[in-house]
């Protein structure tokens, strides 16, 4: 609806004299100067027309002015209230989040790089308690100040104790807190670059190139700036730095170098650790094999394997060496799956790196659960894998003499198996079955083998590729002097836990350190509570050619003991008769019982000497000797018969009973003399 009055022609106008689009001159202008002259203007007139006022203008103007003025005032008031409310709401959100981080000590956790040790947990717990105590004191002081204000209003101001005097102090405190929160909310909204976990905006000079700690970064952009500055500080130029993301315990950053190599980055790894203020060894690199200036940088802020679940042991004879089995996982959370068939494995790590209780125990748990594999536990100086005693193919092999004997057996088996393999038409390599199982000799502390034992092991390593015998060697270093020869590259899978710098080239090859393989930067365990990087390793083998960290499963000793009990009850495969016959070792053809009897006989001799010494006799008949032995160890000798006792002693070298003179009312019975038994030990 319009407020304008309808407009029409004047009442005295003659429509006949109006030409649309032309000027009209009415008759009243006849005689006007210029009228009637020859020109192109048609007769007409131009009349100045004064428009009329809108119908509602005079009535509506005052009301509209009042409404507009009032609306503007209300709008400004609402807008101002909304702005203040937005500031206050944002301030409350920020203060609440910062308070939660404060009482949970998240700032401390970021500084120490996560809680990896018991000491870290204790430190964080102490900090949390101290902060709660501080907040409790601050709350008490605030309450005391409000109470003091109330008392002052009553005594000095003469106000009524109930009512306004009670409301003024808390209201004032609330207004102060609200004002501060609103001002802080406005500050944060005006500084969008401030991260949620930061109290104030970073005051770092944007034109500065000084490195700053990784813990200060709260966004991918800040991480990119952090990495760029740290590399520049070490003289390493970059064309592009892009944060790929945070992977739970480490940042992953894509870097394109400018005028530098990946080797230069690795050479400065220790300095980069300091720039980023992360744990020593936390800067990891992975070069791009297709682009020399391209790499992925990983900055480790915590243990990437601390959330690995405890592994479960496998059922007896449920596995097969031709299938892939899980032994842990990679730092990128992909599983570490290995096919044991064909693997000849070298494990290098300093003391505390978890060679035996980590890698070897994992391997032995799987091997002794395979229906087509047997294992041997060989260790010249330490206790090896004794927790698997009873499911190995022989009792624990200890001492250099026994190690030489068994390595010689294995060399003979490797040679004999070439004949058996061809006779059974297995093809180019040994086909492992329950009747013809693969053999995995675990040789721990390899460097302590005698020169003769090392020679035999090296011969076995070079002969056994096609014979289904897959040696596994572990030691603290890999030099040719320690190993007897430069044989590291003869192993198909090489594992390096925390190790020496000198061993990297020997085990992984020339230039491996420059490519990112840095086991020398891993820290071994100090004790069972301070594990550091124990159980973490670099690998090189089939399908494993990236310099990433791999964490191994951690089986408990109690779980292994239960597994051994179950596997003994289910029965294990043993040396096959065909191999033993070809190797001239048929005395092992009874499933290892011969070896166990010999070992049992040796123990029996030791126990017999002990009971005779305690008894105070020099001669003894078999029957009373058996009674005394049963009293010494009921579990071991309680069910033994006299015939079995004689056989065990004969197998141990004591021979048959001999005449021992009149004793126990018998005339010159047969028995055993202490001096004869003592000679056997």
mmCIF file of C-alpha atoms in Angstrom, residues 242-412:
data_model
loop_
_atom_site.group_PDB
_atom_site.id
_atom_site.type_symbol
_atom_site.label_atom_id
_atom_site.label_comp_id
_atom_site.label_asym_id
_atom_site.label_seq_id
_atom_site.Cartn_x
_atom_site.Cartn_y
_atom_site.Cartn_z
ATOM 1 C CA UNK A 242 54.031 -30.742 5.766
ATOM 2 C CA UNK A 243 52.634 -32.341 8.921
ATOM 3 C CA UNK A 244 50.913 -35.603 8.013
ATOM 4 C CA UNK A 245 49.363 -35.969 11.458
ATOM 5 C CA UNK A 246 49.798 -37.109 15.037
ATOM 6 C CA UNK A 247 49.830 -40.922 15.359
ATOM 7 C CA UNK A 248 49.191 -41.259 19.081
ATOM 8 C CA UNK A 249 52.820 -41.311 20.228
ATOM 9 C CA UNK A 250 54.628 -39.538 17.415
ATOM 10 C CA UNK A 251 54.241 -36.802 14.828
ATOM 11 C CA UNK A 252 54.716 -37.749 11.195
ATOM 12 C CA UNK A 253 56.063 -34.981 8.936
ATOM 13 C CA UNK A 254 56.731 -35.021 5.194
ATOM 14 C CA UNK A 255 59.900 -33.076 4.338
ATOM 15 C CA UNK A 256 61.338 -32.030 0.992
ATOM 16 C CA UNK A 257 64.975 -31.022 1.433
ATOM 17 C CA UNK A 258 66.835 -28.251 -0.339
ATOM 18 C CA UNK A 259 70.561 -28.657 -0.865
ATOM 19 C CA UNK A 260 70.881 -31.415 1.740
ATOM 20 C CA UNK A 261 70.667 -35.198 2.001
ATOM 21 C CA UNK A 262 68.851 -37.576 4.314
ATOM 22 C CA UNK A 263 72.252 -38.618 5.648
ATOM 23 C CA UNK A 264 72.856 -35.070 6.845
ATOM 24 C CA UNK A 265 69.553 -35.156 8.738
ATOM 25 C CA UNK A 266 70.547 -38.435 10.402
ATOM 26 C CA UNK A 267 73.965 -37.055 11.293
ATOM 27 C CA UNK A 268 72.249 -34.224 13.163
ATOM 28 C CA UNK A 269 69.665 -36.470 14.846
ATOM 29 C CA UNK A 270 71.008 -35.907 18.365
ATOM 30 C CA UNK A 271 70.954 -32.112 17.901
ATOM 31 C CA UNK A 272 67.418 -32.290 16.501
ATOM 32 C CA UNK A 273 66.348 -34.223 19.609
ATOM 33 C CA UNK A 274 67.572 -31.273 21.662
ATOM 34 C CA UNK A 275 65.835 -28.692 19.463
ATOM 35 C CA UNK A 276 62.544 -30.597 19.700
ATOM 36 C CA UNK A 277 63.194 -31.335 23.401
ATOM 37 C CA UNK A 278 62.108 -34.965 23.000
ATOM 38 C CA UNK A 279 63.762 -38.109 24.353
ATOM 39 C CA UNK A 280 67.190 -39.078 22.968
ATOM 40 C CA UNK A 281 66.639 -41.208 19.896
ATOM 41 C CA UNK A 282 63.182 -39.741 19.288
ATOM 42 C CA UNK A 283 63.981 -38.267 15.862
ATOM 43 C CA UNK A 284 63.483 -41.013 13.248
ATOM 44 C CA UNK A 285 63.860 -40.689 9.484
ATOM 45 C CA UNK A 286 62.594 -42.707 6.554
ATOM 46 C CA UNK A 287 64.003 -41.740 3.128
ATOM 47 C CA UNK A 288 62.080 -42.082 -0.104
ATOM 48 C CA UNK A 289 63.906 -44.636 -2.287
ATOM 49 C CA UNK A 290 62.602 -42.862 -5.405
ATOM 50 C CA UNK A 291 63.529 -39.294 -4.435
ATOM 51 C CA UNK A 292 66.838 -38.415 -2.786
ATOM 52 C CA UNK A 293 65.600 -35.133 -1.293
ATOM 53 C CA UNK A 294 62.360 -36.533 0.124
ATOM 54 C CA UNK A 295 61.912 -38.132 3.543
ATOM 55 C CA UNK A 296 59.370 -38.723 6.273
ATOM 56 C CA UNK A 297 60.386 -37.472 9.697
ATOM 57 C CA UNK A 298 58.884 -39.074 12.819
ATOM 58 C CA UNK A 299 59.177 -37.312 16.165
ATOM 59 C CA UNK A 300 58.481 -39.777 18.974
ATOM 60 C CA UNK A 301 56.909 -38.233 22.072
ATOM 61 C CA UNK A 302 56.094 -41.492 23.918
ATOM 62 C CA UNK A 303 56.412 -45.269 23.727
ATOM 63 C CA UNK A 304 54.479 -46.326 20.583
ATOM 64 C CA UNK A 305 54.229 -49.887 21.918
ATOM 65 C CA UNK A 306 53.030 -49.267 25.473
ATOM 66 C CA UNK A 307 49.444 -50.163 24.572
ATOM 67 C CA UNK A 308 50.325 -53.498 22.967
ATOM 68 C CA UNK A 309 48.102 -56.207 24.455
ATOM 69 C CA UNK A 310 49.664 -59.128 26.303
ATOM 70 C CA UNK A 311 49.995 -61.986 23.790
ATOM 71 C CA UNK A 312 48.376 -65.357 24.330
ATOM 72 C CA UNK A 313 50.285 -68.592 23.885
ATOM 73 C CA UNK A 314 49.254 -71.031 21.158
ATOM 74 C CA UNK A 315 47.694 -74.444 21.548
ATOM 75 C CA UNK A 316 50.033 -77.470 21.266
ATOM 76 C CA UNK A 317 50.925 -78.484 17.705
ATOM 77 C CA UNK A 318 48.449 -75.958 16.291
ATOM 78 C CA UNK A 319 50.824 -73.988 14.062
ATOM 79 C CA UNK A 320 52.709 -74.579 10.821
ATOM 80 C CA UNK A 321 56.045 -72.998 9.891
ATOM 81 C CA UNK A 322 54.787 -72.371 6.319
ATOM 82 C CA UNK A 323 52.168 -69.919 7.604
ATOM 83 C CA UNK A 324 52.615 -66.356 8.835
ATOM 84 C CA UNK A 325 52.531 -65.837 12.603
ATOM 85 C CA UNK A 326 52.365 -62.632 14.597
ATOM 86 C CA UNK A 327 55.387 -61.587 16.673
ATOM 87 C CA UNK A 328 54.449 -57.993 17.528
ATOM 88 C CA UNK A 329 53.750 -54.850 15.549
ATOM 89 C CA UNK A 330 55.331 -51.914 13.781
ATOM 90 C CA UNK A 331 55.246 -48.384 15.167
ATOM 91 C CA UNK A 332 52.680 -47.547 12.457
ATOM 92 C CA UNK A 333 50.403 -50.194 14.084
ATOM 93 C CA UNK A 334 50.766 -52.671 11.204
ATOM 94 C CA UNK A 335 51.328 -56.264 12.478
ATOM 95 C CA UNK A 336 54.748 -57.918 12.504
ATOM 96 C CA UNK A 337 53.974 -61.211 10.766
ATOM 97 C CA UNK A 338 56.736 -63.646 9.800
ATOM 98 C CA UNK A 339 56.824 -66.964 7.949
ATOM 99 C CA UNK A 340 59.434 -69.075 9.756
ATOM 100 C CA UNK A 341 60.142 -71.490 6.917
ATOM 101 C CA UNK A 342 63.425 -70.545 5.274
ATOM 102 C CA UNK A 343 64.395 -67.906 7.828
ATOM 103 C CA UNK A 344 67.901 -67.933 9.220
ATOM 104 C CA UNK A 345 67.828 -65.276 11.905
ATOM 105 C CA UNK A 346 70.490 -63.070 13.496
ATOM 106 C CA UNK A 347 69.630 -61.081 16.636
ATOM 107 C CA UNK A 348 72.064 -58.406 17.851
ATOM 108 C CA UNK A 349 71.555 -56.331 20.989
ATOM 109 C CA UNK A 350 73.491 -55.174 24.015
ATOM 110 C CA UNK A 351 72.737 -56.461 27.490
ATOM 111 C CA UNK A 352 69.247 -55.357 28.528
ATOM 112 C CA UNK A 353 67.951 -55.002 24.964
ATOM 113 C CA UNK A 354 65.620 -58.056 25.409
ATOM 114 C CA UNK A 355 67.287 -60.518 23.051
ATOM 115 C CA UNK A 356 66.462 -63.622 25.092
ATOM 116 C CA UNK A 357 63.346 -62.635 27.031
ATOM 117 C CA UNK A 358 61.932 -60.775 24.028
ATOM 118 C CA UNK A 359 62.896 -61.909 20.540
ATOM 119 C CA UNK A 360 64.148 -65.456 21.222
ATOM 120 C CA UNK A 361 61.284 -66.236 23.604
ATOM 121 C CA UNK A 362 58.750 -65.068 21.001
ATOM 122 C CA UNK A 363 60.365 -67.206 18.311
ATOM 123 C CA UNK A 364 60.642 -70.264 20.574
ATOM 124 C CA UNK A 365 57.002 -69.976 21.661
ATOM 125 C CA UNK A 366 55.867 -70.215 18.043
ATOM 126 C CA UNK A 367 58.376 -72.881 16.957
ATOM 127 C CA UNK A 368 57.470 -75.214 19.831
ATOM 128 C CA UNK A 369 53.775 -74.796 18.950
ATOM 129 C CA UNK A 370 54.358 -75.941 15.341
ATOM 130 C CA UNK A 371 53.479 -79.535 14.471
ATOM 131 C CA UNK A 372 56.273 -79.704 11.888
ATOM 132 C CA UNK A 373 59.235 -78.149 13.731
ATOM 133 C CA UNK A 374 61.581 -78.984 16.595
ATOM 134 C CA UNK A 375 64.021 -76.734 18.430
ATOM 135 C CA UNK A 376 67.284 -76.938 20.341
ATOM 136 C CA UNK A 377 68.403 -74.636 23.176
ATOM 137 C CA UNK A 378 72.165 -73.984 22.891
ATOM 138 C CA UNK A 379 73.982 -71.521 25.153
ATOM 139 C CA UNK A 380 77.696 -71.797 26.054
ATOM 140 C CA UNK A 381 77.689 -69.490 29.103
ATOM 141 C CA UNK A 382 74.194 -68.546 30.292
ATOM 142 C CA UNK A 383 70.820 -70.144 30.943
ATOM 143 C CA UNK A 384 69.357 -69.592 27.476
ATOM 144 C CA UNK A 385 65.722 -70.625 27.031
ATOM 145 C CA UNK A 386 65.496 -73.020 29.966
ATOM 146 C CA UNK A 387 61.811 -72.181 30.458
ATOM 147 C CA UNK A 388 61.157 -74.309 27.343
ATOM 148 C CA UNK A 389 62.855 -77.373 28.815
ATOM 149 C CA UNK A 390 60.742 -80.409 28.036
ATOM 150 C CA UNK A 391 59.511 -79.274 24.616
ATOM 151 C CA UNK A 392 62.932 -78.878 23.029
ATOM 152 C CA UNK A 393 64.408 -81.768 21.053
ATOM 153 C CA UNK A 394 67.055 -82.299 23.765
ATOM 154 C CA UNK A 395 67.765 -81.148 27.305
ATOM 155 C CA UNK A 396 69.372 -77.665 27.562
ATOM 156 C CA UNK A 397 72.777 -77.733 25.882
ATOM 157 C CA UNK A 398 75.269 -75.865 28.050
ATOM 158 C CA UNK A 399 79.033 -75.438 27.997
ATOM 159 C CA UNK A 400 81.292 -75.333 24.968
ATOM 160 C CA UNK A 401 81.926 -79.079 24.937
ATOM 161 C CA UNK A 402 78.223 -79.888 24.651
ATOM 162 C CA UNK A 403 77.736 -77.058 22.148
ATOM 163 C CA UNK A 404 80.497 -78.449 19.918
ATOM 164 C CA UNK A 405 78.982 -81.939 20.154
ATOM 165 C CA UNK A 406 75.502 -80.825 19.133
ATOM 166 C CA UNK A 407 76.658 -78.453 16.392
ATOM 167 C CA UNK A 408 78.641 -81.346 14.957
ATOM 168 C CA UNK A 409 75.446 -83.449 15.073
ATOM 169 C CA UNK A 410 73.581 -80.714 13.204
ATOM 170 C CA UNK A 411 76.266 -80.427 10.510
ATOM 171 C CA UNK A 412 76.008 -84.175 9.942
#
